[in-house]
CSV table of C-alpha atoms in Angstrom, one decimal:
chain,number,residue,atom,x,y,z
A,1,PHE,CA,63.5,31.8,68.9
A,2,PHE,CA,62.5,34.5,66.4
A,3,ASP,CA,65.8,36.3,66.8
A,4,GLU,CA,67.5,33.4,65.1
A,5,PRO,CA,67.9,33.5,61.3
A,6,HIS,CA,65.1,31.6,59.5
A,7,ALA,CA,67.5,28.8,58.4
A,8,LYS,CA,68.7,28.1,61.9
A,9,ARG,CA,65.4,28.0,63.7
A,10,PHE,CA,64.9,24.3,63.5
A,11,SER,CA,68.2,23.6,65.3
A,12,ALA,CA,67.2,26.2,68.0
A,13,LEU,CA,64.0,24.3,68.9
A,14,PRO,CA,65.6,22.3,71.8
A,15,ARG,CA,66.7,25.5,73.5
A,16,VAL,CA,63.2,27.0,73.6
A,17,HIS,CA,61.6,27.1,77.1
A,18,TRP,CA,58.1,25.9,76.0
A,19,GLN,CA,56.3,26.5,79.3
A,20,VAL,CA,57.2,30.2,79.2
A,21,SER,CA,56.7,30.7,75.5
A,22,LEU,CA,53.2,29.3,75.4
A,23,GLN,CA,51.8,31.3,78.3
A,24,ALA,CA,48.5,32.8,77.1
A,25,ALA,CA,49.2,36.2,78.6
A,26,GLU,CA,52.4,36.7,76.6
A,27,VAL,CA,52.1,35.2,73.1
A,28,LYS,CA,48.8,33.7,72.2
A,29,SER,CA,46.8,35.8,69.7
A,30,HIS,CA,43.7,33.7,70.0
A,31,ARG,CA,41.8,31.8,72.7
A,32,GLU,CA,41.0,28.2,72.3
A,33,LEU,CA,37.3,28.6,72.8
A,34,HIS,CA,34.8,25.9,71.8
A,35,SER,CA,31.6,27.8,71.2
A,36,LEU,CA,29.5,29.2,68.4
A,37,TRP,CA,31.2,32.6,68.8
A,38,GLY,CA,34.2,31.3,67.0
A,39,VAL,CA,32.0,30.0,64.2
A,40,PHE,CA,30.2,33.3,63.9
A,41,ALA,CA,33.5,35.3,64.0
A,42,THR,CA,34.7,33.4,60.9
A,43,THR,CA,31.5,33.1,59.0
A,44,HIS,CA,29.8,36.4,59.8
A,45,ARG,CA,29.7,37.5,56.2
A,46,VAL,CA,27.5,34.6,55.3
A,47,TRP,CA,25.1,35.3,58.2
A,48,LEU,CA,24.9,39.0,57.3
A,49,LEU,CA,24.0,38.2,53.7
A,50,HIS,CA,21.5,35.6,54.7
A,51,ALA,CA,19.8,37.9,57.2
A,52,LEU,CA,19.6,40.8,54.7
A,53,LEU,CA,18.3,38.6,51.9
A,54,PHE,CA,15.7,36.9,54.1
A,55,LEU,CA,14.4,40.1,55.5
A,56,CYS,CA,14.3,41.7,52.1
A,57,CYS,CA,12.2,38.8,50.9
A,58,VAL,CA,9.8,39.1,53.9
A,59,VAL,CA,9.4,42.9,53.2
A,60,TRP,CA,8.8,42.3,49.5
A,61,VAL,CA,6.0,39.7,49.9
A,62,THR,CA,4.1,41.7,52.6
A,63,ASP,CA,1.4,44.1,51.6
A,64,ASP,CA,1.4,47.8,52.5
A,65,ALA,CA,0.8,48.3,56.2
A,66,THR,CA,-2.3,50.0,57.4
A,67,MET,CA,-2.7,52.4,60.3
A,68,GLY,CA,-2.9,50.8,63.7
A,69,ALA,CA,-6.0,50.5,65.7
A,70,GLU,CA,-5.1,53.6,67.7
A,71,GLY,CA,-4.1,55.5,64.6
A,72,GLY,CA,-0.3,55.0,65.0
A,73,LEU,CA,2.1,53.9,62.4
A,74,PRO,CA,3.1,50.3,62.1
A,75,LEU,CA,6.3,49.2,63.8
A,76,LEU,CA,8.5,48.9,60.6
A,77,GLY,CA,6.8,51.8,58.8
A,78,GLN,CA,3.9,52.2,56.4
A,79,SER,CA,5.5,52.5,53.0
A,80,LEU,CA,7.6,49.9,51.3
A,81,ALA,CA,10.7,52.1,51.2
A,82,THR,CA,10.5,52.6,55.0
A,83,ARG,CA,10.1,48.9,55.6
A,84,PHE,CA,13.1,48.2,53.3
A,85,SER,CA,15.1,50.7,55.3
A,86,ALA,CA,14.1,48.9,58.5
A,87,VAL,CA,15.9,45.8,57.1
A,88,CYS,CA,19.1,47.9,57.2
A,89,LEU,CA,18.8,47.9,61.0
A,90,VAL,CA,20.3,44.4,60.9
A,91,VAL,CA,23.7,46.0,60.0
A,92,PRO,CA,24.5,47.7,63.3
A,93,PHE,CA,23.2,44.7,65.3
A,94,HIS,CA,25.3,42.4,63.2
A,95,ALA,CA,28.4,44.6,63.6
A,96,LEU,CA,27.9,44.5,67.3
A,97,LEU,CA,27.6,40.7,67.4
A,98,CYS,CA,30.7,40.5,65.1
A,99,PHE,CA,32.7,42.7,67.5
A,100,PHE,CA,31.6,40.7,70.5
A,101,ALA,CA,32.5,37.4,68.7
A,102,ARG,CA,35.9,38.7,67.8
A,103,GLN,CA,36.5,39.8,71.4
A,104,GLN,CA,35.6,36.3,72.6
A,105,VAL,CA,38.1,34.6,70.4
A,106,THR,CA,41.0,37.1,70.8
A,107,GLY,CA,43.9,36.1,73.0
A,108,ARG,CA,45.4,38.1,75.9
A,109,ALA,CA,48.5,39.1,73.9
A,110,ILE,CA,46.3,41.0,71.5
A,111,TRP,CA,44.2,42.5,74.3
A,112,LYS,CA,47.3,43.9,76.0
A,113,LYS,CA,48.3,45.7,72.8
A,114,ARG,CA,44.8,47.2,72.4
A,115,LEU,CA,44.5,48.7,75.9
A,116,SER,CA,45.7,52.2,75.1
A,117,PHE,CA,43.9,55.5,75.0
A,118,PRO,CA,44.2,56.1,71.2
A,119,VAL,CA,42.8,52.6,70.4
A,120,LEU,CA,39.9,53.0,72.9
A,121,LEU,CA,39.2,56.4,71.3
A,122,CYS,CA,39.2,54.8,67.9
A,123,LYS,CA,36.9,52.0,69.0
A,124,SER,CA,34.5,54.6,70.5
A,125,LEU,CA,34.5,56.4,67.1
A,126,GLN,CA,33.8,53.1,65.3
A,127,LEU,CA,30.9,52.5,67.7
A,128,LEU,CA,29.4,55.9,67.0
A,129,LEU,CA,29.8,55.4,63.2
A,130,GLY,CA,28.3,51.9,63.5
A,131,ALA,CA,25.2,53.4,65.2
A,132,LEU,CA,24.6,55.9,62.4
A,133,PRO,CA,22.0,53.6,60.7
A,134,LEU,CA,19.9,53.7,63.9
A,135,PHE,CA,20.1,57.5,64.0
A,136,THR,CA,19.1,57.9,60.3
A,137,TYR,CA,16.3,55.4,60.6
A,138,ALA,CA,15.0,57.3,63.6
A,139,LEU,CA,15.0,60.5,61.5
A,140,LEU,CA,13.2,58.7,58.7
A,141,ARG,CA,10.5,57.5,61.1
A,142,LEU,CA,10.1,61.0,62.6
A,143,LYS,CA,9.7,62.4,59.0
A,144,GLU,CA,7.1,59.7,58.2
A,145,ASP,CA,5.2,60.7,61.4
A,146,ASP,CA,5.3,64.4,60.1
A,147,HIS,CA,7.3,65.6,63.0
A,148,SER,CA,7.9,69.4,62.9
A,149,ILE,CA,11.7,69.1,63.7
A,150,LEU,CA,12.5,67.9,60.2
A,151,GLU,CA,10.6,70.5,58.2
A,152,GLY,CA,13.7,71.5,56.0
A,153,PHE,CA,14.4,67.9,54.9
A,154,THR,CA,12.5,65.8,52.4
A,155,ARG,CA,11.7,62.2,53.0
A,156,THR,CA,13.7,61.2,49.9
A,157,PHE,CA,16.8,62.9,51.3
A,158,ILE,CA,16.6,61.2,54.7
A,159,LEU,CA,15.8,57.9,53.0
A,160,SER,CA,18.8,58.2,50.7
A,161,MET,CA,21.0,59.3,53.6
A,162,HIS,CA,19.9,56.2,55.5
A,163,MET,CA,20.5,53.8,52.6
A,164,THR,CA,23.9,55.3,51.9
A,165,VAL,CA,25.1,55.0,55.5
A,166,SER,CA,23.7,51.4,55.7
A,167,ALA,CA,25.2,50.4,52.4
A,168,GLY,CA,28.6,51.8,53.5
A,169,GLN,CA,28.3,49.7,56.7
A,170,VAL,CA,27.4,46.6,54.7
A,171,LEU,CA,30.3,47.1,52.4
A,172,LEU,CA,32.7,47.6,55.3
A,173,LEU,CA,31.5,44.4,57.0
A,174,LEU,CA,31.6,42.3,53.8
A,175,PHE,CA,34.8,43.5,52.0
A,176,VAL,CA,37.2,45.1,54.6
A,177,PRO,CA,39.1,42.4,56.5
A,178,ILE,CA,38.7,42.4,60.3
A,179,GLY,CA,42.5,43.0,60.8
A,180,LEU,CA,42.3,46.1,58.7
A,181,ARG,CA,39.4,47.4,60.6
A,182,ASN,CA,41.2,46.8,63.9
A,183,THR,CA,44.3,48.8,63.0
A,184,CYS,CA,43.2,52.3,63.8
A,185,GLN,CA,46.2,54.4,63.3
A,186,LEU,CA,45.8,57.9,64.6
A,187,PRO,CA,48.3,60.6,63.3
A,188,LYS,CA,51.2,61.3,65.7
């Protein structure tokens, strides 16, 4: 059908074998799925902004945390800057949910194209880069606990590194279209 010139496609419609052409494994680029994953996949930017703004407001209105009963640090950190950086942990969680939602609504025709070693390698690299905010937050919490491993780094440097990585992830999720993120082209 698509081999015909554009002007002659309408006249070629009666010759199309519809049962073969609509098999999900060959041509469908989406799954007809009736669940909230489809809604999340299309509106994930709104949910990301709402989650970030809500958690920022929660952190803003809470007082500085005190030491725990056993002398340990509070879960999200003691200082306001550390608690704001904990808000950025929403970003990798949201990216993982967005990836899962897109996989739920993607059809088999697209899946077959994506099952190659270079694409799987690229997806693994994306997963590692997506986990960077978790790693930088762990470094920040170790520094706040005065851990001896991080003697050469200042708390401000680690905090700015965490915020830069997290802001890059947020900008990627908000402004780079999903199709552009899925086309990982490795040099030949």
